[in-house]
PDB file of C-alpha atoms in Angstrom:
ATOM      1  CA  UNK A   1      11.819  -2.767  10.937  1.00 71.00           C
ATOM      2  CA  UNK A   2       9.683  -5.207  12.886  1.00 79.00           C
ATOM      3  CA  UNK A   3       7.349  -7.684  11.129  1.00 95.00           C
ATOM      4  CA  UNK A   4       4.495  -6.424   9.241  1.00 97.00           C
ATOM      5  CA  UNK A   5       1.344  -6.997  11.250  1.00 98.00           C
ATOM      6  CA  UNK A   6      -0.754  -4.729   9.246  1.00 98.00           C
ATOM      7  CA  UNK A   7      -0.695  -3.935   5.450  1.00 98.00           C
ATOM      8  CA  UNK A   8      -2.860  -1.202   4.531  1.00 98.00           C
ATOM      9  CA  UNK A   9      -3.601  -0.337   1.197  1.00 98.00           C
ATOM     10  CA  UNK A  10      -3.914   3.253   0.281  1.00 97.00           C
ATOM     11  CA  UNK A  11      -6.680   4.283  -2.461  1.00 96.00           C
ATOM     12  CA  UNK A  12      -9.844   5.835  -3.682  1.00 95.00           C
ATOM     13  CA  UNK A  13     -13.152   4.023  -2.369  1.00 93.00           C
ATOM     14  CA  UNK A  14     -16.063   3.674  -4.794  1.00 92.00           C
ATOM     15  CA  UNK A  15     -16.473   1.606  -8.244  1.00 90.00           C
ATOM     16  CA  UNK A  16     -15.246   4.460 -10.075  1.00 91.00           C
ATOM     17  CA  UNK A  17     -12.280   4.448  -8.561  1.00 92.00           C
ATOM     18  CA  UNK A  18     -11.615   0.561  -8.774  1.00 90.00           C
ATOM     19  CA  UNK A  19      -9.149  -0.206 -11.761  1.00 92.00           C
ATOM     20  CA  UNK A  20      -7.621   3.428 -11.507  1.00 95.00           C
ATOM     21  CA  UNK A  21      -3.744   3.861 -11.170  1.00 95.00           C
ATOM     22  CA  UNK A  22      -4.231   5.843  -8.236  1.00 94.00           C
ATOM     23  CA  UNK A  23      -5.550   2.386  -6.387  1.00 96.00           C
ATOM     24  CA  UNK A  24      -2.723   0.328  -6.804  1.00 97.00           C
ATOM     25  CA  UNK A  25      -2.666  -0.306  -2.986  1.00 97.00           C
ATOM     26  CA  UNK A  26      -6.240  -1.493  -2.798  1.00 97.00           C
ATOM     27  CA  UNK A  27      -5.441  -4.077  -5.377  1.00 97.00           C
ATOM     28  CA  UNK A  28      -2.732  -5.562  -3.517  1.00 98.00           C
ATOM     29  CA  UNK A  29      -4.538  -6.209  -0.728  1.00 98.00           C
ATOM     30  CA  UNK A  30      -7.770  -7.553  -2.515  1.00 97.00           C
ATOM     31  CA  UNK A  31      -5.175  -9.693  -4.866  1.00 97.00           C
ATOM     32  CA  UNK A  32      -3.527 -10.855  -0.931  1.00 98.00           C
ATOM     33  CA  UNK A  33      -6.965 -11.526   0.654  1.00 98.00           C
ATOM     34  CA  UNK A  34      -8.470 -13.161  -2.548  1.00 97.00           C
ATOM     35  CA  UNK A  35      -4.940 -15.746  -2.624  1.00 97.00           C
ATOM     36  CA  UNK A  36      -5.136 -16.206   0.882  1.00 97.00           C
ATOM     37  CA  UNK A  37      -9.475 -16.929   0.974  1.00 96.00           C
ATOM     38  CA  UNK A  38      -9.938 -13.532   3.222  1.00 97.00           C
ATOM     39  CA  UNK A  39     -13.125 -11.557   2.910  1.00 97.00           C
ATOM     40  CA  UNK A  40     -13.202  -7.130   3.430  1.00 97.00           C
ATOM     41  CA  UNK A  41     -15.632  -6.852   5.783  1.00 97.00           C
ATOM     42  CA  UNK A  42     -16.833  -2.840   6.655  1.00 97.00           C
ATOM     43  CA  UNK A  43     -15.471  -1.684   9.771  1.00 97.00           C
ATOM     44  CA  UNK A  44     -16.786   1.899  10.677  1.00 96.00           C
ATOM     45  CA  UNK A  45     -14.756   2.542  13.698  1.00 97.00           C
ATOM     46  CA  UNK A  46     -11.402   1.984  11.737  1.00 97.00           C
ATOM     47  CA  UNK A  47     -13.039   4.434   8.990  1.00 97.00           C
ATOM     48  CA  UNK A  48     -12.363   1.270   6.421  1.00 97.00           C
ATOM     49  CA  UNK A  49     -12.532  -1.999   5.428  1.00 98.00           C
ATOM     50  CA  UNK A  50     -10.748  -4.740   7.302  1.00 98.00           C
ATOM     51  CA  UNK A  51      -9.464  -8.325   6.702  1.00 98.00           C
ATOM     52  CA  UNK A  52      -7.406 -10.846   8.267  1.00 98.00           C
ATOM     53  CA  UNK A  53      -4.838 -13.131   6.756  1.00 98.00           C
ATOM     54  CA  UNK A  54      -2.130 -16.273   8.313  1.00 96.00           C
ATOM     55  CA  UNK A  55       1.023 -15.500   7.038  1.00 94.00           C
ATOM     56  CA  UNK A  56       4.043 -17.512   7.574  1.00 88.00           C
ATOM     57  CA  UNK A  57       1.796 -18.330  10.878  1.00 92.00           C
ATOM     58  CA  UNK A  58       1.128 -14.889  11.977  1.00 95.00           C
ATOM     59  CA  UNK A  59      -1.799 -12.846  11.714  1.00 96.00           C
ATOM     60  CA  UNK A  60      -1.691 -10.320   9.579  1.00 98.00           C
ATOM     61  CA  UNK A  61      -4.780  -7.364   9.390  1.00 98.00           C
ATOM     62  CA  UNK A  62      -5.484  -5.640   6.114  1.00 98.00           C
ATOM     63  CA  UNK A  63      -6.860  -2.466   5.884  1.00 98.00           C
ATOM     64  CA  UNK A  64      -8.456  -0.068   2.993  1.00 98.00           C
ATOM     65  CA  UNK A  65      -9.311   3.248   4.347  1.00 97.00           C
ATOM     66  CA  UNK A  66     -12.750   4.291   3.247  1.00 96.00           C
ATOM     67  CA  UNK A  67     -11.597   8.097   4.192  1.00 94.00           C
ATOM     68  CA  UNK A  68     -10.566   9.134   0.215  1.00 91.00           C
ATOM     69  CA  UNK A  69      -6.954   8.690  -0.442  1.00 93.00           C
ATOM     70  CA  UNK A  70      -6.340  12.388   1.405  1.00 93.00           C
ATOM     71  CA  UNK A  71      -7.459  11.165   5.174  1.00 96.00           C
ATOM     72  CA  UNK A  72      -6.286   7.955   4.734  1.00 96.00           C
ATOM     73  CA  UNK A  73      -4.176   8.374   8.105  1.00 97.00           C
ATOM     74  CA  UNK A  74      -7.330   8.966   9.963  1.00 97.00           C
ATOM     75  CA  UNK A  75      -8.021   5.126   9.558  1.00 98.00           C
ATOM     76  CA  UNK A  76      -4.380   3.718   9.707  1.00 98.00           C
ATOM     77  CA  UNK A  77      -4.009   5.540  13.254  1.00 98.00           C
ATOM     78  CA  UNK A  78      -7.094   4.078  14.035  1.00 98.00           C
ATOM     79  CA  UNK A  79      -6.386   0.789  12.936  1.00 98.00           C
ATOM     80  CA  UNK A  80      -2.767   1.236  15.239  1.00 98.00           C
ATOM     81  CA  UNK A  81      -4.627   2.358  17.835  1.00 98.00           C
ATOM     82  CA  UNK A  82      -7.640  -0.657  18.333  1.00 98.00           C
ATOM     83  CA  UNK A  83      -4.914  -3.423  17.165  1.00 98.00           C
ATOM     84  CA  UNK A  84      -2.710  -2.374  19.338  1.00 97.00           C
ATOM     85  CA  UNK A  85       0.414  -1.858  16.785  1.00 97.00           C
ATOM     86  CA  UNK A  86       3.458  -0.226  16.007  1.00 97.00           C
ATOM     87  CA  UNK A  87       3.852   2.392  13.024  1.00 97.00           C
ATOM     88  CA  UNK A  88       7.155   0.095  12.815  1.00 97.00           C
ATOM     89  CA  UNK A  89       4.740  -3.359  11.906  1.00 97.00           C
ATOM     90  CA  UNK A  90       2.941  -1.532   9.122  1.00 98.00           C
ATOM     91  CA  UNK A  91       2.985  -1.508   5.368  1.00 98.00           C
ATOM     92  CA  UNK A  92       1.371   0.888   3.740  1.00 98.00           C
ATOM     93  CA  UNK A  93       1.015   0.124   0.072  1.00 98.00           C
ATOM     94  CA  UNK A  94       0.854   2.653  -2.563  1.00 97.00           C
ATOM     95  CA  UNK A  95       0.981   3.653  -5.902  1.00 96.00           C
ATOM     96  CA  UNK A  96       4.428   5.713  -7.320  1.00 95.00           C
ATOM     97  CA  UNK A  97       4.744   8.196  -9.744  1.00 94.00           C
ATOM     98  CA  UNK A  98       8.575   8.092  -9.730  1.00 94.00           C
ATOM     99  CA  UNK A  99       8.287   4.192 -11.054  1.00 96.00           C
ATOM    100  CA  UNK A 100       7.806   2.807 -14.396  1.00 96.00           C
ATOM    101  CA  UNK A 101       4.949   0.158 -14.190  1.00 97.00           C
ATOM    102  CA  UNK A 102       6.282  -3.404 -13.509  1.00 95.00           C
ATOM    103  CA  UNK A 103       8.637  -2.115 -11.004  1.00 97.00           C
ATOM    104  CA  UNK A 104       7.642  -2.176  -6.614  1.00 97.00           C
ATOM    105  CA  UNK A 105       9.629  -1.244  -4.695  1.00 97.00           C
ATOM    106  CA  UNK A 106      10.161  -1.363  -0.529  1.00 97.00           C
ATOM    107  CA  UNK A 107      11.269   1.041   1.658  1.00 96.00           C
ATOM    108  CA  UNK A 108      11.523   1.905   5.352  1.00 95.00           C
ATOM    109  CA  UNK A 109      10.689   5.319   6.710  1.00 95.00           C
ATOM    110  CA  UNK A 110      11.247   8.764   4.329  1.00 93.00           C
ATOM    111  CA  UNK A 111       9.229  11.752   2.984  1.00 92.00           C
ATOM    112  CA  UNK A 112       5.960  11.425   1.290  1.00 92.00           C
ATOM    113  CA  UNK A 113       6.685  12.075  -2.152  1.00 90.00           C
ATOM    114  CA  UNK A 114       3.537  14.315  -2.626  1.00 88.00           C
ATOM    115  CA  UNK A 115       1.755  11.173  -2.054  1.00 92.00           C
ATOM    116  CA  UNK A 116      -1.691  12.466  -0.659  1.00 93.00           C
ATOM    117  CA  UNK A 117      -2.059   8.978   1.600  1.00 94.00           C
ATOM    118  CA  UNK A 118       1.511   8.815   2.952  1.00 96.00           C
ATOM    119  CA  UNK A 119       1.261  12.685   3.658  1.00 95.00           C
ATOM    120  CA  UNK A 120      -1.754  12.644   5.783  1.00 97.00           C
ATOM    121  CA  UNK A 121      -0.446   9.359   7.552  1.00 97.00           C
ATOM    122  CA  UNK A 122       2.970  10.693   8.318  1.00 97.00           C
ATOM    123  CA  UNK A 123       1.364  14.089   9.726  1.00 96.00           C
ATOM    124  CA  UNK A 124      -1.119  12.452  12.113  1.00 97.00           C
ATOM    125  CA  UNK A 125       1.258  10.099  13.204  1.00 97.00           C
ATOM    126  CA  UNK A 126       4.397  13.219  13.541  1.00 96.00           C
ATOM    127  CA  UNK A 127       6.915  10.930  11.891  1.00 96.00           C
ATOM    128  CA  UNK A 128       7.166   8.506   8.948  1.00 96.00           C
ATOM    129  CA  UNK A 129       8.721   5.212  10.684  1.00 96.00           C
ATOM    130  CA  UNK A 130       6.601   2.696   9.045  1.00 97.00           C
ATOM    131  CA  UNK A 131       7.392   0.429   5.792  1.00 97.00           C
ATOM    132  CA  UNK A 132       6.456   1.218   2.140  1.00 97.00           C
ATOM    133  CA  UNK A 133       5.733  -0.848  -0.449  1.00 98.00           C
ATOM    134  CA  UNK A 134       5.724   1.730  -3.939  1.00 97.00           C
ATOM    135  CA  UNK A 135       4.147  -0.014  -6.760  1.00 97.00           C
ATOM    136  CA  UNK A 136       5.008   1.985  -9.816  1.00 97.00           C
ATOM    137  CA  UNK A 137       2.475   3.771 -12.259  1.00 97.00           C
ATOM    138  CA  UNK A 138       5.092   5.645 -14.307  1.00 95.00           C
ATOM    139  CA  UNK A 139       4.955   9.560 -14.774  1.00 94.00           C
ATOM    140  CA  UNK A 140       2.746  10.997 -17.445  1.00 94.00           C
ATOM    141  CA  UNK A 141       5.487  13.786 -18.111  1.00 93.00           C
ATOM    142  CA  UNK A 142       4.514  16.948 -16.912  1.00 93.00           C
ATOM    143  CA  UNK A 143       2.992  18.068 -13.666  1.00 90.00           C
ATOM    144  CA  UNK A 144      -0.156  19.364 -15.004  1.00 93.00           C
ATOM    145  CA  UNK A 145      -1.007  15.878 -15.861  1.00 94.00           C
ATOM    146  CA  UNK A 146      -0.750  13.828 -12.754  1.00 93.00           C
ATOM    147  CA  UNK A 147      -4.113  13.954 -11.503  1.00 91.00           C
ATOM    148  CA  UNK A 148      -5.404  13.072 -14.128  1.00 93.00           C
ATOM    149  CA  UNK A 149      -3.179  10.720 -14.635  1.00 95.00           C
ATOM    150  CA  UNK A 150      -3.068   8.704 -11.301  1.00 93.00           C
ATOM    151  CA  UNK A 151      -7.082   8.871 -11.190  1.00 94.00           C
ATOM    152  CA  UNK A 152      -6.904   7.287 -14.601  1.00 95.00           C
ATOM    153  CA  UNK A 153      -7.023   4.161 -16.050  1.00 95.00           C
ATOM    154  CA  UNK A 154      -3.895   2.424 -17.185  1.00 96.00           C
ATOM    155  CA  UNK A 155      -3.434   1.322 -20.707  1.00 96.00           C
ATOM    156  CA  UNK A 156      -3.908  -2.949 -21.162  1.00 95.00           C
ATOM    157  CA  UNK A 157       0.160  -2.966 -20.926  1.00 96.00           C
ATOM    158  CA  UNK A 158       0.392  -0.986 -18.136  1.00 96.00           C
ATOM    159  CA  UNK A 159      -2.166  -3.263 -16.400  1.00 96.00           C
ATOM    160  CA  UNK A 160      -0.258  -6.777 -16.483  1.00 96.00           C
ATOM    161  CA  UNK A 161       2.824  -4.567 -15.940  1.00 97.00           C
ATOM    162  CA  UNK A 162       1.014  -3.221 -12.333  1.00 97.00           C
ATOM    163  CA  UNK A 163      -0.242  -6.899 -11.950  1.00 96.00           C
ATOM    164  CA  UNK A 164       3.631  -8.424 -12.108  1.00 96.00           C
ATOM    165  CA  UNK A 165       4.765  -5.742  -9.740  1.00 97.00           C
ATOM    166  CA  UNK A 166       2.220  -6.923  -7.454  1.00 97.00           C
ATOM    167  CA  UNK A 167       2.643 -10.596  -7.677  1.00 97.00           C
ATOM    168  CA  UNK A 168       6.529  -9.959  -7.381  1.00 97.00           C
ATOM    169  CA  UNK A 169       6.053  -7.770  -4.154  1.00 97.00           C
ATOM    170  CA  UNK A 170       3.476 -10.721  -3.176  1.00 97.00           C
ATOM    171  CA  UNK A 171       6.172 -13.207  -3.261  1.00 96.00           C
ATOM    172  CA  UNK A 172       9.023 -11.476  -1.088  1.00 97.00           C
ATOM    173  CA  UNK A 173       6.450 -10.493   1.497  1.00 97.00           C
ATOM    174  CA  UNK A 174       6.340 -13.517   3.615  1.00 96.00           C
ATOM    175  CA  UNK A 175       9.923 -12.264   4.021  1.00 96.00           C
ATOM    176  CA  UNK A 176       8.388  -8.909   5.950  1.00 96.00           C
ATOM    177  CA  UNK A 177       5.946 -10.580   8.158  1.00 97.00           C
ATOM    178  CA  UNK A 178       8.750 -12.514   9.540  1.00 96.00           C
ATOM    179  CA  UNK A 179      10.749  -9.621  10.149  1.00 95.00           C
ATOM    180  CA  UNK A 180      13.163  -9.914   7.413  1.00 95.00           C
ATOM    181  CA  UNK A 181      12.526  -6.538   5.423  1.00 95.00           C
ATOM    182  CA  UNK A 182      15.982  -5.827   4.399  1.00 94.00           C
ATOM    183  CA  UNK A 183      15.497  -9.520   2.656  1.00 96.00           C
ATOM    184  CA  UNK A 184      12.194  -8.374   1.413  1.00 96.00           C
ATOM    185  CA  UNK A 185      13.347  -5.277  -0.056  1.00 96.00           C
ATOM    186  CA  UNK A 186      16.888  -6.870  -1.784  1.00 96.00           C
ATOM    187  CA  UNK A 187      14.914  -9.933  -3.141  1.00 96.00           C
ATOM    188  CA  UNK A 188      12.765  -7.524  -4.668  1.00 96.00           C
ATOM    189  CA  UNK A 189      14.661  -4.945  -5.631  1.00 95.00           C
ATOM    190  CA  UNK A 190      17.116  -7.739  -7.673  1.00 93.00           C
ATOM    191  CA  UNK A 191      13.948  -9.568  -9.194  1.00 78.00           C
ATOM    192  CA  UNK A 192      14.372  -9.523 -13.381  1.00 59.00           C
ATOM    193  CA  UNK A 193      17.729  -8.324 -13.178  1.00 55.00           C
TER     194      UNK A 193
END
């Protein structure tokens, strides 16, 4: 993978929507832009909200689609599109069932995992060759219960668990915009062991 020049997080626009699990994308990238003194600024023709970052001394955009979590690839192709990027220098960030809070995890290319966001992404774009980061929200145990679930809020634990799995995927991603995402992802993915 080539270094991340464009980090989009994936979630749910609207204050109701703010602290739910289901937005654990958009709070990376407000917890990246807030560290790094970057302001969202409303962007209609991307479909979002954008922001721009120095990282490791490269600019890096941020992106939260304003689409619903559904169309989000309506605004990441955009965003590829007017930036002039690869699929290949994107992150898109996004909250995983399959992982216990605390836990993020990177990953390169793949299926969608049901994951509304990455689904509607990977079938505008006709292929999924773009990075990952999953920032675990646990399972609420039965299928029935996952919408409510992800569109809930998480309990006070589950919170400053989220929080830690961003901070920790915060730290390795210098490692990413430089081009080193097999770094990235083993720094990570050894982190509290």
């Amino acid at each position: 993978m080539e270094g991340v020049r464009l980090i989009v997080g994936l979630g749910n626009p609207g204050p109701e929507h703010l602290r739910t699990r289901h937005n654990a994308g958009f709070r990376f990238v407000d917890t990246l832009a807030m560290q790094l003194g970057a302001r969202f600024a409303v962007d209609a023709k991307l479909f979002g909200e954008t922001a721009q970052v120095s990282l490791g001394g490269q600019t890096v955009r941020l992106l939260k689609p304003a689409t619903y979590m559904n169309l989000s690839g309506k605004s990441v192709v955009a965003a590829l599109r007017f930036w002039k990027l690869e699929p290949e220098q994107t992150l898109l960030v996004h909250d995983e069932l399959d992982l216990p809070p605390g836990i993020a995890r990177l990953k390169f290319d793949g299926g969608h995992g049901g994951q509304n966001g990455l689904r509607d992404t990977i079938r505008l774009l006709g292929h999924a060759r773009f990075g990952r980061l999953r920032i675990g929200i646990g399972h609420p145990g039965h299928k029935d219960k996952v919408t409510g679930w992800v569109l809930g809020r998480p309990s006070a634990d589950d919170e400053i668990l989220i929080g830690r799995a961003i901070d920790d995927a915060l730290d390795v991603l210098p490692l990413a915009v430089a081009g080193d995402f097999n770094e990235a992802m083993k720094r990570l993915h050894t982190q509290g062991k």
